[in-house]
Amino acid sequence: MCGIVGYTGMQQAAPILLEGLKRLEYRGYDSAGIAIMDDGSISVQKVSGRISKLCELTEDGKTCPGNVGIGHTRWATHGAPTDINAHPHMSNDGRFAVVHNGIIENYLALREELIGKGYHFESETDTEVVVNLLEMYYTGDLKNAVMRVSSRLQGSYALGVVCSDAPDEIVAIRESSPLIIGIGAGENYFASDIAALVPYTRNVVYMEDGEFAQITPDAIRIYDLFGNPVSKKVQKVNWDVQTAEKGGYEHFMLKEIIEQPRAVEATLRPRIRGSEIVLDAEGLDGEFLRKIRRIMITACGSAYYAGCAGRYAIEALCRIPVSTELASEFRYGDPMVDSETLVIVLSQSGETADTIAAVKESKAKGAPVLAMVNVVGSTVAKLADFTLYTWAGPEIAVATTKGYTTQLALLYLFALYAAKETGRVDDKRYRHLLRALRSLPKRIQEAVDLNPMLDRYAEDYRNTRSIFFIGRNSDYAMAMEGALKMKEISYIHAEAYAAGELKHGTIALIEEHQPVIALCCNTIVQEKTMNNIIEVKARGADVLALAEKNNSEIISVADRMMYLPEVEPVFAGVVEIVPLQLLAYYTAKCRKCDIDKPKNLAKSVTVE
Ligand code: AGP
């Protein structure tokens, strides 16, 4: 998974490309490079390591003259992160350079074919076949060459191309990987993500799969892969630079935790009008929902855990069976879904390969798909039958926080809407729950304010090797996300465990000072979890519990406490996760981890 940018205009291209790549670093950051049209020939600068290294190499682009170019920041899929494997890649004849996000699935066969025709390869990447195919098919007509090459490629790709015969042009090609065109005055751009365009323009065009664009400073011509012109709507981006910047916080992750009340508010408010819930997804109405016999929620990572938490609310309110499945399992599991199964997919980026595949598999089986995604115009959004956006704004930290809580909030909203439309809740309970939904942003803020001591608690985990997160029912689902947050940013092994299951083996691991985080927010099973706290303490565990602030029983058995404000139990998850996010953040901070860009991770995994 990578980030690509392109610029053509009257300014020096290299500094603009490097600035754009910095804003895409979360998409992958093991190597970076730029290719600039310089006086009729292409000059490439590329290096393994972070973009800062490329900036040093080129004095922030000053040493790279030229007003047209493309850039790339890489998350390795084919070939280790080395200088040679870094993009851009050049054709043998030096006439083309290419940057690529995605996977060319038939690259080995293409590579063999090209080698058989006398081409040589420098890198181990799949991308290098693209640039040499361009050379092979080029007969002076760039558009024709692009169409012929695209017809040979199988897999996913967002490609940026420069050609020395077209010195003021950049070409963008999209198939199953995000690509957006930015429109300036006498200059134009492309990028994998809006964040790279926002400092320069807010007028954008979303490319669709199977389209390519020839972009010059004064014109943008978009075609389908048969060469037919395609007309597109220009959209206005309302994310300003500050929104995509850190806003004064030390890390994007902390900024995004703190802005969760606003993000959840932005996600819910426009959909609650008076005493009505209005879902902005045409056709997702009572008549449709009354035909649904079961729900399957599928996603990856934190999005999957949001689904596991949302499942409890949907079952409690709608009394309809809900199952959850990892998208990477779902896509190959010949899933039992049909026209009476609503498949709900969750994805912050809307570009996660396994989730996209799960959508396609569901549709192939005739199941209607509801997507809840954060990125407008993303692939999942476009493929689904119904799309509800989470409107969390750009999420830059690799570890999701507001992406997760807005997904969960949207699942709660959907659960209440569906319960009302299928007659499962009476008016009184509906109005009570609608008020509770409206109050969630405030409850999230209270969860932040009630726990000022988490940075001190985090110090206790500085040298910890493993932590258990235990809970029952919806608390168990929250434990899953709490454990993932701890693992992915502090690199401490953490395991979520059903509290009632410990005695069936795992309790053998509990020894003196073993840290255990016990979630006791679900009032129905709270007493049982309290017994589990006593069980592990009897074996020497050190227990940090999370419960409502006036719960004296839990306070009496735990060693330390995190507090939950009073909140409607069925919607507690979106509040309960906040102290766990902050605890993970402060633990990672005291362990001096790279919080916004944890090792080995990328923000959106657009490959299998
Ligand atoms: C979350 O903290 C992780 N970075 C990861 O698990 C993420 O949730 C997962 O890759 C799914 O991403 P998506 O929501 O963009 O589909």
Coordinates of C-alpha atoms and ligand atoms in Angstrom, one line a residue, residues 300-303 346-352 355 398-400 407 481 484-485 488 601-605, ligand 1:
C300 CA -10.8 -6.0 9.3
G301 CA -8.9 -5.0 12.4
S302 CA -10.5 -2.3 14.5
A303 CA -13.4 -2.0 12.1
L346 CA -17.1 -1.2 8.0
S347 CA -14.0 0.5 6.8
Q348 CA -12.3 3.8 7.7
S349 CA -10.3 4.0 4.5
G350 CA -12.8 2.2 2.2
E351 CA -9.8 0.8 0.5
T352 CA -9.0 -2.3 2.5
T355 CA -13.1 -5.7 2.9
V398 CA -2.3 4.6 11.7
A399 CA -4.1 3.4 14.8
T400 CA -7.7 4.3 14.4
Q407 CA -18.4 3.5 13.0
E481 CA -10.2 -3.2 20.5
L484 CA -5.3 -4.1 19.7
K485 CA -4.7 -0.4 20.5
E488 CA -0.2 -1.8 17.8
L601 CA 1.8 -1.0 9.9
A602 CA 0.1 1.1 7.2
K603 CA -3.1 3.1 7.5
S604 CA -5.0 1.2 4.9
V605 CA -4.0 -2.3 3.8
Ligands
AGP1 C1 -6.6 0.0 13.4 O1 -6.0 0.6 14.6 C2 -5.6 -0.7 12.5 N1 -4.7 0.3 12.0 C3 -6.2 -1.6 11.5 O2 -6.7 -2.7 12.3 C4 -7.4 -1.1 10.7 O3 -8.6 -0.9 11.5 C5 -7.8 -2.1 9.6 O4 -6.7 -2.3 8.8 C6 -9.0 -1.8 8.8 O5 -8.8 -0.6 8.1 P1 -10.1 0.1 7.4 O6 -11.0 0.5 8.6 O7 -9.5 1.3 6.7 O8 -10.8 -0.9 6.5

